[in-house]
PDB file of C-alpha atoms in Angstrom:
ATOM      1  CA  CYS A   1      12.109 117.394   6.505  1.00 62.00           C
ATOM      2  CA  THR A   2      13.841 117.964   9.819  1.00 78.00           C
ATOM      3  CA  GLY A   3      15.746 115.207  11.581  1.00 88.00           C
ATOM      4  CA  TRP A   4      17.604 114.032   8.451  1.00 88.00           C
ATOM      5  CA  THR A   5      21.234 114.494   7.509  1.00 83.00           C
ATOM      6  CA  LEU A   6      21.016 116.500   4.309  1.00 68.00           C
ATOM      7  CA  PRO A   7      24.401 118.077   3.673  1.00 61.00           C
ATOM      8  CA  PRO A   8      24.728 119.757   0.303  1.00 66.00           C
ATOM      9  CA  ASP A   9      25.507 117.278  -2.452  1.00 75.00           C
ATOM     10  CA  PRO A  10      24.214 116.719  -5.976  1.00 82.00           C
ATOM     11  CA  TYR A  11      22.089 113.676  -5.083  1.00 87.00           C
ATOM     12  CA  TRP A  12      19.606 114.942  -2.479  1.00 89.00           C
ATOM     13  CA  SER A  13      17.517 118.066  -2.157  1.00 89.00           C
ATOM     14  CA  VAL A  14      14.380 119.308  -0.446  1.00 89.00           C
ATOM     15  CA  LYS A  15      11.631 120.615  -2.733  1.00 92.00           C
ATOM     16  CA  ALA A  16       8.086 121.559  -1.689  1.00 93.00           C
ATOM     17  CA  GLY A  17       8.537 119.694   1.623  1.00 91.00           C
ATOM     18  CA  ALA A  18       9.750 116.454  -0.006  1.00 94.00           C
ATOM     19  CA  ILE A  19      13.190 114.841   0.189  1.00 93.00           C
ATOM     20  CA  VAL A  20      14.221 114.211  -3.419  1.00 93.00           C
ATOM     21  CA  GLY A  21      16.928 111.727  -4.398  1.00 92.00           C
ATOM     22  CA  ALA A  22      18.240 111.811  -7.962  1.00 90.00           C
ATOM     23  CA  SER A  23      21.238 110.106  -9.507  1.00 85.00           C
ATOM     24  CA  ASP A  24      23.853 112.126 -11.328  1.00 73.00           C
ATOM     25  CA  PRO A  25      25.259 111.488 -14.823  1.00 69.00           C
ATOM     26  CA  GLN A  26      27.894 109.177 -13.303  1.00 78.00           C
ATOM     27  CA  GLN A  27      25.049 107.212 -11.681  1.00 74.00           C
ATOM     28  CA  LYS A  28      26.480 107.191  -8.170  1.00 79.00           C
ATOM     29  CA  ALA A  29      24.651 105.692  -5.201  1.00 84.00           C
ATOM     30  CA  SER A  30      23.833 107.823  -2.191  1.00 88.00           C
ATOM     31  CA  MET A  31      22.158 107.524   1.230  1.00 90.00           C
ATOM     32  CA  ARG A  32      20.458 109.902   3.636  1.00 93.00           C
ATOM     33  CA  TYR A  33      19.943 108.954   7.273  1.00 94.00           C
ATOM     34  CA  THR A  34      17.934 110.134  10.249  1.00 96.00           C
ATOM     35  CA  GLU A  35      19.926 111.944  12.895  1.00 95.00           C
ATOM     36  CA  LYS A  36      18.480 109.557  15.540  1.00 96.00           C
ATOM     37  CA  SER A  37      18.779 105.790  15.802  1.00 97.00           C
ATOM     38  CA  TYR A  38      15.704 103.600  16.249  1.00 97.00           C
ATOM     39  CA  GLY A  39      15.077 100.098  17.572  1.00 97.00           C
ATOM     40  CA  ASP A  40      11.394  99.193  17.531  1.00 98.00           C
ATOM     41  CA  VAL A  41       9.823 101.748  15.210  1.00 98.00           C
ATOM     42  CA  ALA A  42       7.004 102.433  12.780  1.00 98.00           C
ATOM     43  CA  PHE A  43       8.291 104.425   9.814  1.00 98.00           C
ATOM     44  CA  GLU A  44       5.907 105.863   7.231  1.00 98.00           C
ATOM     45  CA  ALA A  45       6.456 107.915   4.102  1.00 98.00           C
ATOM     46  CA  ASP A  46       4.665 108.896   0.943  1.00 98.00           C
ATOM     47  CA  VAL A  47       6.870 107.835  -1.975  1.00 98.00           C
ATOM     48  CA  ARG A  48       6.554 108.907  -5.610  1.00 98.00           C
ATOM     49  CA  PHE A  49       8.554 107.824  -8.639  1.00 95.00           C
ATOM     50  CA  THR A  50       8.164 107.147 -12.316  1.00 86.00           C
ATOM     51  CA  GLY A  51      10.054 104.806 -14.591  1.00 85.00           C
ATOM     52  CA  GLU A  52      12.608 102.291 -13.459  1.00 88.00           C
ATOM     53  CA  ILE A  53      14.244 103.173 -10.154  1.00 93.00           C
ATOM     54  CA  ASP A  54      16.236 101.267  -7.539  1.00 93.00           C
ATOM     55  CA  SER A  55      15.722 102.803  -4.125  1.00 95.00           C
ATOM     56  CA  GLY A  56      14.980 101.683  -0.605  1.00 97.00           C
ATOM     57  CA  ILE A  57      14.363 102.317   3.064  1.00 98.00           C
ATOM     58  CA  MET A  58      17.023 101.007   5.484  1.00 98.00           C
ATOM     59  CA  LEU A  59      16.410 100.017   9.096  1.00 98.00           C
ATOM     60  CA  ARG A  60      18.515  98.854  12.041  1.00 98.00           C
ATOM     61  CA  GLN A  61      22.096  97.586  12.302  1.00 96.00           C
ATOM     62  CA  PRO A  62      23.143  95.670  10.356  1.00 97.00           C
ATOM     63  CA  GLU A  63      20.868  97.230   7.768  1.00 96.00           C
ATOM     64  CA  VAL A  64      17.837  95.469   6.407  1.00 97.00           C
ATOM     65  CA  GLN A  65      16.365  97.146   3.317  1.00 97.00           C
ATOM     66  CA  VAL A  66      12.800  97.536   2.109  1.00 98.00           C
ATOM     67  CA  GLN A  67      13.180  97.730  -1.679  1.00 98.00           C
ATOM     68  CA  ILE A  68      11.503 100.429  -3.750  1.00 97.00           C
ATOM     69  CA  GLY A  69      11.567  99.749  -7.486  1.00 95.00           C
ATOM     70  CA  VAL A  70      13.501  97.300  -9.627  1.00 93.00           C
ATOM     71  CA  SER A  71      16.165  95.011  -8.187  1.00 91.00           C
ATOM     72  CA  ARG A  72      19.397  95.398 -10.183  1.00 86.00           C
ATOM     73  CA  SER A  73      20.251  91.718  -9.620  1.00 88.00           C
ATOM     74  CA  LEU A  74      16.812  90.190 -10.329  1.00 92.00           C
ATOM     75  CA  LYS A  75      15.854  92.683 -13.079  1.00 90.00           C
ATOM     76  CA  ARG A  76      12.277  92.960 -11.791  1.00 92.00           C
ATOM     77  CA  ASP A  77      10.208  95.159  -9.517  1.00 94.00           C
ATOM     78  CA  MET A  78      10.635  94.138  -5.880  1.00 97.00           C
ATOM     79  CA  THR A  79       8.880  97.105  -4.237  1.00 97.00           C
ATOM     80  CA  CYS A  80       8.132  96.435  -0.548  1.00 98.00           C
ATOM     81  CA  SER A  81      10.233  93.226  -0.483  1.00 98.00           C
ATOM     82  CA  PHE A  82      13.079  92.815   1.983  1.00 98.00           C
ATOM     83  CA  TYR A  83      16.701  92.788   0.809  1.00 97.00           C
ATOM     84  CA  THR A  84      19.415  91.357   3.067  1.00 96.00           C
ATOM     85  CA  GLY A  85      22.150  90.802   0.492  1.00 93.00           C
ATOM     86  CA  THR A  86      19.631  88.528  -1.247  1.00 94.00           C
ATOM     87  CA  TYR A  87      15.837  88.589  -1.497  1.00 96.00           C
ATOM     88  CA  PRO A  88      14.629  85.849   0.882  1.00 95.00           C
ATOM     89  CA  GLU A  89      11.696  84.102  -0.812  1.00 93.00           C
ATOM     90  CA  ALA A  90       9.543  84.328   2.327  1.00 92.00           C
ATOM     91  CA  ALA A  91      10.184  88.098   2.531  1.00 94.00           C
ATOM     92  CA  ARG A  92       9.015  88.970  -0.994  1.00 97.00           C
ATOM     93  CA  ALA A  93       6.042  91.312  -1.207  1.00 98.00           C
ATOM     94  CA  LYS A  94       2.725  89.973  -2.466  1.00 97.00           C
ATOM     95  CA  GLY A  95      -0.007  91.904  -4.304  1.00 97.00           C
ATOM     96  CA  VAL A  96       2.059  95.020  -5.003  1.00 97.00           C
ATOM     97  CA  ASP A  97       1.037  95.193  -8.684  1.00 95.00           C
ATOM     98  CA  ALA A  98      -2.604  95.779  -7.698  1.00 97.00           C
ATOM     99  CA  LEU A  99      -1.731  98.391  -5.029  1.00 98.00           C
ATOM    100  CA  LEU A 100       1.133 100.448  -6.475  1.00 97.00           C
ATOM    101  CA  ARG A 101       0.152 103.651  -8.283  1.00 96.00           C
ATOM    102  CA  PRO A 102       3.132 104.555 -10.530  1.00 93.00           C
ATOM    103  CA  GLY A 103       3.756 108.294 -10.779  1.00 95.00           C
ATOM    104  CA  GLU A 104       1.472 109.004  -7.806  1.00 97.00           C
ATOM    105  CA  TRP A 105       2.132 109.232  -4.084  1.00 98.00           C
ATOM    106  CA  ASN A 106       2.111 105.799  -2.428  1.00 98.00           C
ATOM    107  CA  ARG A 107       2.122 105.346   1.359  1.00 98.00           C
ATOM    108  CA  ILE A 108       4.703 102.854   2.639  1.00 98.00           C
ATOM    109  CA  ARG A 109       4.653 101.858   6.317  1.00 98.00           C
ATOM    110  CA  VAL A 110       7.410  99.710   7.799  1.00 98.00           C
ATOM    111  CA  GLU A 111       7.276  98.371  11.349  1.00 98.00           C
ATOM    112  CA  ALA A 112      10.319  96.920  13.076  1.00 98.00           C
ATOM    113  CA  ARG A 113       9.283  95.207  16.303  1.00 97.00           C
ATOM    114  CA  GLY A 114      11.751  92.856  17.936  1.00 96.00           C
ATOM    115  CA  ASP A 115      12.943  90.451  15.235  1.00 96.00           C
ATOM    116  CA  THR A 116       9.914  90.987  12.952  1.00 97.00           C
ATOM    117  CA  PHE A 117       9.570  93.522  10.132  1.00 98.00           C
ATOM    118  CA  THR A 118       6.246  94.234   8.396  1.00 98.00           C
ATOM    119  CA  VAL A 119       5.473  96.427   5.359  1.00 98.00           C
ATOM    120  CA  TRP A 120       2.172  97.931   4.249  1.00 98.00           C
ATOM    121  CA  LEU A 121       1.604  99.574   0.861  1.00 98.00           C
ATOM    122  CA  ASN A 122      -1.305 102.003   0.676  1.00 98.00           C
ATOM    123  CA  GLY A 123      -2.832 100.446   3.809  1.00 98.00           C
ATOM    124  CA  THR A 124      -2.479  96.758   2.848  1.00 98.00           C
ATOM    125  CA  GLU A 125       0.095  94.428   4.417  1.00 98.00           C
ATOM    126  CA  VAL A 126       2.310  93.092   1.618  1.00 98.00           C
ATOM    127  CA  SER A 127       5.356  91.549   3.315  1.00 98.00           C
ATOM    128  CA  ARG A 128       6.694  90.270   6.610  1.00 98.00           C
ATOM    129  CA  TYR A 129      10.202  89.146   7.520  1.00 97.00           C
ATOM    130  CA  THR A 130      11.646  87.712  10.734  1.00 97.00           C
ATOM    131  CA  ASP A 131      15.370  87.583  11.510  1.00 96.00           C
ATOM    132  CA  ALA A 132      17.020  88.276  14.882  1.00 96.00           C
ATOM    133  CA  LYS A 133      20.247  89.300  13.097  1.00 96.00           C
ATOM    134  CA  TYR A 134      18.761  92.786  12.479  1.00 96.00           C
ATOM    135  CA  ALA A 135      18.106  93.663  16.109  1.00 92.00           C
ATOM    136  CA  ALA A 136      20.454  96.553  16.967  1.00 96.00           C
ATOM    137  CA  PRO A 137      19.083 100.094  16.774  1.00 97.00           C
ATOM    138  CA  GLY A 138      20.240 102.193  13.863  1.00 97.00           C
ATOM    139  CA  PRO A 139      19.300 105.250  11.852  1.00 97.00           C
ATOM    140  CA  ILE A 140      16.628 105.038   9.168  1.00 98.00           C
ATOM    141  CA  GLY A 141      18.088 105.483   5.697  1.00 96.00           C
ATOM    142  CA  LEU A 142      16.813 106.483   2.277  1.00 96.00           C
ATOM    143  CA  GLN A 143      18.738 105.179  -0.737  1.00 94.00           C
ATOM    144  CA  ILE A 144      19.271 105.891  -4.390  1.00 92.00           C
ATOM    145  CA  HIS A 145      21.188 103.092  -6.063  1.00 88.00           C
ATOM    146  CA  ALA A 146      23.933 103.245  -8.646  1.00 83.00           C
ATOM    147  CA  GLY A 147      23.337 101.754 -12.067  1.00 79.00           C
ATOM    148  CA  LEU A 148      20.655 103.899 -13.669  1.00 84.00           C
ATOM    149  CA  PRO A 149      19.472 107.498 -13.699  1.00 88.00           C
ATOM    150  CA  MET A 150      16.483 107.969 -11.397  1.00 91.00           C
ATOM    151  CA  LYS A 151      14.451 110.295  -9.235  1.00 93.00           C
ATOM    152  CA  VAL A 152      12.460 109.348  -6.122  1.00 96.00           C
ATOM    153  CA  GLU A 153      10.571 111.649  -3.756  1.00 97.00           C
ATOM    154  CA  PHE A 154       9.720 111.089  -0.078  1.00 97.00           C
ATOM    155  CA  ARG A 155       7.264 113.293   1.835  1.00 97.00           C
ATOM    156  CA  ASP A 156       5.318 113.232   5.094  1.00 97.00           C
ATOM    157  CA  LEU A 157       8.008 111.070   6.718  1.00 97.00           C
ATOM    158  CA  ARG A 158       7.273 109.888  10.258  1.00 96.00           C
ATOM    159  CA  ALA A 159       9.241 107.693  12.637  1.00 97.00           C
ATOM    160  CA  GLN A 160       7.367 106.632  15.775  1.00 97.00           C
ATOM    161  CA  PRO A 161       9.159 104.526  18.422  1.00 97.00           C
ATOM    162  CA  LEU A 162       7.098 101.447  19.377  1.00 96.00           C
ATOM    163  CA  GLU A 163       6.580  99.732  22.719  1.00 87.00           C
ATOM    164  CA  ARG A 164       7.201  95.988  22.791  1.00 73.00           C
TER     165      ARG A 164
END
């Protein structure tokens, strides 16, 4: 779990090699970022959660988010869909229900190459989004959202810069 900003706070911890995000009784949101910024990158992580959560993986500047769990605004699971302030219809994940293993480790891979972002869940491509607005390099972020108590775990995190 090296390469991440993990100052002591009540929301994030490292347990058994996993970065664990958990909301507090006041249900505050919190983010953790890589120390480095990335442009074109492949980011992979095993993610495990149970119950209703609202989490995500952030890429680039301005940030584009890959949703993990239930959207607070849509009130439904949007795992592996892109969030840009809204959920663009063309960027919504397909087939996640058949691939997602609740309560078990699930492998999420996100590639950012140029203006195109692609997500795989457990080895199957589930969403793709293209928008040149999200082109500037930025740190990779992990999120826990305000609004409900939750716990999400990330392990075996890898960020690999890509050649264009």
